[in-house]
C-alpha cells in the first residue's frame, strides 16, 4: 500500500473508530484488507479504498472494512480475576447498595464470550442469593462480532476455559456431533441483549444506568485523549457507587476521570 494511501486510511480509522494505526501496523492492515479486496475483485489498495469511500461503497462495504480492522480477539473466562472478584466481594456489595436487580454492560463485547461468561457467573450467584436478577447489554463497533454474539453458537474448542459443571448447565451441544458446535442455553440468552455502537460517538444511546461496566481490552487500541473521552462518557451511564472494570494491560492512572481505584483494573464511581 503506498504510504500516502496508508496515511489517509489510518487517519480515517483513528478518527472514526479511535483505533491507532501507526506505520508499524501497515502490514497487518494490508493483510486484513486483502481478504476483502479479493472477495470484491479489486486489484489494488487504491481501487478498494476509493470504492469504500464512494457513495455505494459507504453503503455496502464500509462496515465490512471496519469489521476487518477491529481486533475481536476474546475468550470465555478471559482475565478471570474480575469474575472471581464479583462472585466473592463485588456482587454482595452491589446487592447491599442497590438491591438484587443489577444491570451490566459489556462495552465492548466482541463476539459475546464476555457477556456469556458473566451471565454464567451471575446465574450461579442467583442460585445462592434469593431474588437476584440481572440484565446484560453487549455493545461493539463490529457488526460481524455482534451477529456472532447474538447467535451465541461457538466452536467446541472455544469452550475449553469454561469449567465442566458450567458447561453441563449452560451449553447445549449441536445435534449433529460432526459439527462440534455448542450454543448458549436460552435461560442465559434471555438475560442478554446487544446494540451495535461506536464508542467514538459523543452520546451513547442506552436507556437506564448500569451498576457494572466491563470496558476490557479496547482502550489499549486508543490514544490517551480518546481513552479519557470514552471513559468519561461511560461514567455518565454508571450509577454512583457502580464499578468499571478494565483489561489487565489498561489503567486509568494517566487520564482524568472521576473513578477511584479499588484494586488494579477495578474502579468505582464515587457516590
Ligand atoms: C479485543 S476485543 C475485547 C472484547 C472483550 N471485552 C474482551 O476483553 O475479551 C476489542 C473490541 O473492541 C471493539 N471496538 C474497537 N473500537 C471500538 C469503538 N470505537 N466502538 C465500539 N467498539 C470498538 C472491537 O470491535 C473489538 O470487538
Short mmCIF file of C-alpha atoms and ligand atoms in Angstrom, two decimals:
data_model
loop_
_atom_site.label_atom_id
_atom_site.label_comp_id
_atom_site.label_asym_id
_atom_site.label_seq_id
_atom_site.Cartn_x
_atom_site.Cartn_y
_atom_site.Cartn_z
CA UNK A 1 0.00 0.00 0.00
CA UNK A 2 1.51 3.36 -0.96
CA UNK A 3 2.46 5.44 2.14
CA UNK A 4 0.10 8.26 1.10
CA UNK A 5 -2.86 5.86 0.98
CA UNK A 6 -1.89 4.25 4.29
CA UNK A 7 -1.72 7.71 5.89
CA UNK A 8 -5.18 8.60 4.57
CA UNK A 9 -6.71 5.33 5.69
CA UNK A 10 -5.07 5.22 9.11
CA UNK A 11 -6.20 8.78 9.73
CA UNK A 12 -9.77 7.83 8.82
CA UNK A 13 -9.71 4.71 11.04
CA UNK A 14 -8.35 6.64 14.02
CA UNK A 15 -10.92 9.43 13.62
CA UNK A 16 -13.87 7.10 13.08
CA UNK A 17 -13.12 4.13 15.31
CA UNK A 18 -10.49 5.58 17.66
CA UNK A 19 -8.13 2.74 16.72
CA UNK A 20 -4.50 3.89 16.41
CA UNK A 21 -2.81 2.78 13.19
CA UNK A 22 0.85 3.72 13.47
CA UNK A 23 3.14 2.88 10.48
CA UNK A 24 4.19 -0.44 12.08
CA UNK A 25 0.58 -1.66 11.63
CA UNK A 26 0.73 -1.22 7.87
CA UNK A 27 1.47 -4.90 7.13
CA UNK A 28 -1.32 -6.01 9.45
CA UNK A 29 -3.79 -3.60 7.84
CA UNK A 30 -2.80 -4.75 4.37
CA UNK A 31 -3.30 -8.40 5.27
CA UNK A 32 -6.74 -7.72 6.70
CA UNK A 33 -7.89 -5.63 3.74
CA UNK A 34 -6.58 -8.13 1.20
CA UNK A 35 -9.31 -10.60 2.15
CA UNK A 36 -12.00 -8.01 1.40
CA UNK A 37 -10.24 -6.91 -1.80
CA UNK A 38 -10.06 -10.46 -3.11
CA UNK A 39 -13.70 -11.03 -2.29
CA UNK A 40 -14.79 -7.93 -4.20
CA UNK A 41 -12.27 -8.37 -7.04
CA UNK A 42 -10.17 -5.24 -6.51
CA UNK A 43 -6.64 -5.45 -7.94
CA UNK A 44 -5.11 -2.59 -5.93
CA UNK A 45 -5.49 -0.99 -2.49
CA UNK A 46 -6.14 2.28 -4.25
CA UNK A 47 -9.12 0.91 -6.14
CA UNK A 48 -10.53 -0.75 -2.98
CA UNK A 49 -10.16 2.36 -0.82
CA UNK A 50 -11.72 4.61 -3.50
CA UNK A 51 -14.63 2.17 -3.66
CA UNK A 52 -15.07 2.12 0.14
CA UNK A 53 -15.38 5.90 0.21
CA UNK A 54 -17.68 6.13 -2.83
CA UNK A 55 -21.43 6.56 -2.09
CA UNK A 56 -22.07 2.90 -2.99
CA UNK A 57 -19.04 1.62 -1.04
CA UNK A 58 -20.01 3.65 2.02
CA UNK A 59 -23.36 1.91 1.95
CA UNK A 60 -22.21 -1.60 1.08
CA UNK A 61 -18.59 -2.04 2.18
CA UNK A 62 -17.57 0.48 4.85
CA UNK A 63 -18.91 -1.64 7.73
CA UNK A 64 -17.05 -4.71 6.43
CA UNK A 65 -13.85 -2.70 6.25
CA UNK A 66 -14.40 -1.52 9.84
CA UNK A 67 -15.07 -5.15 10.85
CA UNK A 68 -11.78 -6.12 9.18
CA UNK A 69 -9.73 -3.52 11.05
CA UNK A 70 -11.15 -4.27 14.52
CA UNK A 71 -9.38 -6.91 16.59
CA UNK A 72 -12.10 -9.12 18.02
CA UNK A 73 -9.90 -11.49 20.00
CA UNK A 74 -11.78 -12.64 23.07
CA UNK A 75 -12.33 -15.73 25.21
CA UNK A 76 -14.65 -17.28 27.73
CA UNK A 77 -13.41 -16.55 31.27
CA UNK A 78 -10.75 -14.18 29.92
CA UNK A 79 -8.95 -12.44 32.80
CA UNK A 80 -10.93 -14.47 35.35
CA UNK A 81 -9.84 -12.27 38.24
CA UNK A 82 -12.83 -9.97 37.59
CA UNK A 83 -15.31 -12.83 37.71
CA UNK A 84 -13.80 -14.13 40.95
CA UNK A 85 -13.89 -10.63 42.40
CA UNK A 86 -17.57 -10.20 41.50
CA UNK A 87 -18.56 -13.59 42.93
CA UNK A 88 -16.68 -13.09 46.19
CA UNK A 89 -16.92 -9.36 47.00
CA UNK A 90 -18.36 -7.28 44.17
CA UNK A 91 -21.85 -8.75 43.88
CA UNK A 92 -22.60 -8.97 47.64
CA UNK A 93 -21.55 -5.30 47.99
CA UNK A 94 -23.56 -4.20 44.94
CA UNK A 95 -26.67 -6.02 46.16
CA UNK A 96 -26.29 -4.37 49.58
CA UNK A 97 -26.02 -0.97 47.91
CA UNK A 98 -28.50 -1.25 45.05
CA UNK A 99 -30.79 -4.17 45.77
CA UNK A 100 -30.98 -7.51 43.94
CA UNK A 101 -31.66 -6.35 40.36
CA UNK A 102 -28.44 -5.33 38.65
CA UNK A 103 -27.57 -4.14 35.15
CA UNK A 104 -24.26 -4.89 33.43
CA UNK A 105 -22.70 -3.56 30.22
CA UNK A 106 -20.01 -5.30 28.22
CA UNK A 107 -18.53 -2.36 26.33
CA UNK A 108 -17.07 -3.69 24.04
CA UNK A 109 -18.47 -7.23 23.89
CA UNK A 110 -16.82 -8.51 20.69
CA UNK A 111 -18.33 -11.94 19.87
CA UNK A 112 -20.15 -12.33 23.19
CA UNK A 113 -17.75 -14.51 25.18
CA UNK A 114 -17.51 -11.89 27.93
CA UNK A 115 -21.30 -11.46 28.06
CA UNK A 116 -21.99 -15.18 28.42
CA UNK A 117 -19.16 -15.73 30.90
CA UNK A 118 -20.69 -13.00 33.02
CA UNK A 119 -24.16 -14.48 32.53
CA UNK A 120 -22.91 -17.86 33.84
CA UNK A 121 -21.29 -16.25 36.87
CA UNK A 122 -24.43 -14.22 37.60
CA UNK A 123 -26.76 -17.18 37.10
CA UNK A 124 -24.66 -19.14 39.61
CA UNK A 125 -24.86 -16.23 42.04
CA UNK A 126 -28.65 -16.09 41.56
CA UNK A 127 -28.85 -19.64 42.91
CA UNK A 128 -27.22 -18.53 46.18
CA UNK A 129 -28.88 -15.10 46.52
CA UNK A 130 -32.68 -15.12 46.60
CA UNK A 131 -34.36 -12.55 44.37
CA UNK A 132 -31.18 -11.75 42.44
CA UNK A 133 -31.82 -10.83 38.82
CA UNK A 134 -29.69 -9.32 36.08
CA UNK A 135 -29.59 -7.86 32.59
CA UNK A 136 -26.51 -7.64 30.38
CA UNK A 137 -26.09 -5.34 27.40
CA UNK A 138 -23.29 -6.04 24.92
CA UNK A 139 -22.11 -3.33 22.50
CA UNK A 140 -19.47 -3.28 19.82
CA UNK A 141 -18.47 -1.43 16.67
CA UNK A 142 -18.07 -4.65 14.70
CA UNK A 143 -21.41 -5.66 13.19
CA UNK A 144 -19.97 -9.10 12.45
CA UNK A 145 -18.94 -9.62 16.09
CA UNK A 146 -22.38 -8.55 17.32
CA UNK A 147 -24.00 -11.01 14.94
CA UNK A 148 -21.90 -13.87 16.33
CA UNK A 149 -22.75 -12.76 19.87
CA UNK A 150 -26.49 -12.72 19.15
CA UNK A 151 -26.37 -16.17 17.58
CA UNK A 152 -24.49 -17.50 20.64
CA UNK A 153 -23.10 -20.50 18.74
CA UNK A 154 -19.41 -21.32 19.25
CA UNK A 155 -16.95 -23.99 18.11
CA UNK A 156 -16.33 -26.54 20.87
CA UNK A 157 -12.62 -25.73 21.01
CA UNK A 158 -13.52 -22.24 22.31
CA UNK A 159 -15.29 -23.53 25.41
CA UNK A 160 -12.17 -25.04 26.92
CA UNK A 161 -11.87 -22.32 29.62
CA UNK A 162 -15.46 -22.94 30.79
CA UNK A 163 -15.43 -25.12 33.95
CA UNK A 164 -17.06 -28.51 33.36
CA UNK A 165 -20.05 -28.06 35.73
CA UNK A 166 -20.93 -24.79 33.97
CA UNK A 167 -20.60 -26.41 30.54
CA UNK A 168 -23.14 -29.02 31.55
CA UNK A 169 -25.61 -26.41 32.77
CA UNK A 170 -25.26 -23.61 30.29
CA UNK A 171 -24.07 -25.04 26.95
CA UNK A 172 -26.07 -27.19 24.52
CA UNK A 173 -24.28 -29.46 22.07
CA UNK A 174 -25.26 -29.39 18.43
CA UNK A 175 -27.46 -32.40 17.49
CA UNK A 176 -25.07 -33.14 14.66
CA UNK A 177 -21.96 -34.36 16.55
CA UNK A 178 -19.75 -33.75 13.49
CA UNK A 179 -20.42 -30.04 13.66
CA UNK A 180 -18.64 -29.66 17.01
CA UNK A 181 -20.64 -26.60 17.94
CA UNK A 182 -22.24 -25.52 21.18
CA UNK A 183 -24.94 -22.94 21.86
CA UNK A 184 -25.58 -20.93 24.99
CA UNK A 185 -28.84 -22.07 26.64
CA UNK A 186 -31.89 -19.80 26.22
CA UNK A 187 -32.12 -19.29 30.02
CA UNK A 188 -28.88 -17.30 29.82
CA UNK A 189 -29.54 -15.68 26.45
CA UNK A 190 -32.79 -14.23 27.82
CA UNK A 191 -30.78 -12.02 30.17
CA UNK A 192 -28.75 -10.51 27.33
CA UNK A 193 -29.25 -8.01 24.52
CA UNK A 194 -26.95 -6.36 22.04
CA UNK A 195 -26.56 -2.97 20.45
CA UNK A 196 -24.23 -2.01 17.64
CA UNK A 197 -22.39 1.06 18.89
CA UNK A 198 -19.35 3.25 18.24
CA UNK A 199 -17.78 4.49 21.47
CA UNK A 200 -16.30 7.39 19.49
CA UNK A 201 -19.81 8.89 19.28
CA UNK A 202 -20.49 11.86 21.57
CA UNK A 203 -23.60 10.21 23.05
CA UNK A 204 -24.30 6.54 23.74
CA UNK A 205 -27.95 5.69 23.18
CA UNK A 206 -28.57 3.41 26.13
CA UNK A 207 -31.50 3.94 28.46
CA UNK A 208 -31.10 3.23 32.15
CA UNK A 209 -27.82 3.39 34.03
CA UNK A 210 -25.68 0.35 34.76
CA UNK A 211 -24.21 -0.97 38.01
CA UNK A 212 -21.12 -2.53 36.39
CA UNK A 213 -19.40 -1.72 33.10
CA UNK A 214 -16.80 -4.06 31.64
CA UNK A 215 -14.53 -1.99 29.38
CA UNK A 216 -11.78 -4.51 28.75
CA UNK A 217 -9.19 -4.69 26.01
CA UNK A 218 -10.39 -1.81 23.84
CA UNK A 219 -8.74 1.21 25.48
CA UNK A 220 -5.31 -0.25 24.56
CA UNK A 221 -6.08 0.50 20.91
CA UNK A 222 -6.84 4.19 21.63
CA UNK A 223 -4.55 7.14 22.33
CA UNK A 224 -4.77 8.82 25.74
CA UNK A 225 -7.12 11.70 24.82
CA UNK A 226 -9.52 9.19 23.26
CA UNK A 227 -9.29 6.89 26.28
CA UNK A 228 -10.15 9.83 28.51
CA UNK A 229 -13.18 10.84 26.45
CA UNK A 230 -14.54 7.29 26.22
CA UNK A 231 -14.10 6.52 29.93
CA UNK A 232 -15.78 9.80 30.92
CA UNK A 233 -18.70 9.11 28.58
CA UNK A 234 -19.08 5.60 30.02
CA UNK A 235 -19.08 7.14 33.51
CA UNK A 236 -22.29 9.01 32.63
CA UNK A 237 -24.03 5.66 32.24
CA UNK A 238 -22.91 4.21 35.56
CA UNK A 239 -24.74 4.60 38.89
CA UNK A 240 -22.63 6.40 41.52
CA UNK A 241 -21.09 3.56 43.53
CA UNK A 242 -21.00 1.34 40.41
CA UNK A 243 -17.90 -0.39 39.04
CA UNK A 244 -15.82 -0.04 35.89
CA UNK A 245 -13.52 -2.96 35.05
CA UNK A 246 -10.65 -2.57 32.57
CA UNK A 247 -8.31 -5.08 30.93
CA UNK A 248 -5.14 -6.07 32.77
CA UNK A 249 -2.99 -4.01 30.36
CA UNK A 250 -5.18 -0.93 30.79
CA UNK A 251 -5.12 1.66 33.54
CA UNK A 252 -6.92 4.91 34.26
CA UNK A 253 -3.87 6.21 36.15
CA UNK A 254 -2.72 8.65 33.47
CA UNK A 255 -6.09 10.05 32.40
CA UNK A 256 -8.54 12.39 34.16
CA UNK A 257 -11.69 10.57 35.22
CA UNK A 258 -13.90 10.62 38.32
CA UNK A 259 -13.06 6.97 39.15
CA UNK A 260 -11.24 5.75 42.24
CA UNK A 261 -9.22 2.53 42.07
CA UNK A 262 -10.43 -0.21 44.45
CA UNK A 263 -7.89 -2.70 43.09
CA UNK A 264 -5.78 -2.76 39.92
CA UNK A 265 -8.24 -2.67 36.95
CA UNK A 266 -11.28 -2.34 39.28
CA UNK A 267 -12.62 1.20 39.61
CA UNK A 268 -15.59 2.73 41.42
CA UNK A 269 -17.57 5.84 40.55
CA UNK A 270 -17.75 7.85 43.80
CA UNK A 271 -21.21 8.45 45.34
C1 LIG B 1 -10.10 -7.30 21.78
S1 LIG B 1 -11.84 -7.08 21.78
C2 LIG B 1 -12.22 -7.15 23.51
C3 LIG B 1 -13.51 -7.90 23.79
C4 LIG B 1 -13.79 -8.21 25.26
N1 LIG B 1 -14.09 -7.03 26.02
C5 LIG B 1 -12.63 -8.95 25.87
O1 LIG B 1 -11.90 -8.38 26.70
O2 LIG B 1 -12.42 -10.12 25.52
C6 LIG B 1 -11.93 -5.34 21.41
C7 LIG B 1 -13.27 -4.94 20.78
O3 LIG B 1 -13.36 -3.50 20.77
C8 LIG B 1 -14.18 -3.17 19.67
N2 LIG B 1 -14.00 -1.74 19.35
C9 LIG B 1 -12.88 -1.13 18.89
N3 LIG B 1 -13.11 0.18 18.69
C10 LIG B 1 -14.41 0.39 19.03
C11 LIG B 1 -15.25 1.54 19.02
N4 LIG B 1 -14.81 2.73 18.61
N5 LIG B 1 -16.54 1.41 19.44
C12 LIG B 1 -17.01 0.19 19.84
N6 LIG B 1 -16.26 -0.93 19.86
C13 LIG B 1 -14.98 -0.84 19.46
C14 LIG B 1 -13.69 -4.10 18.58
O4 LIG B 1 -14.65 -4.24 17.56
C15 LIG B 1 -13.43 -5.40 19.35
O5 LIG B 1 -14.51 -6.29 19.25
#
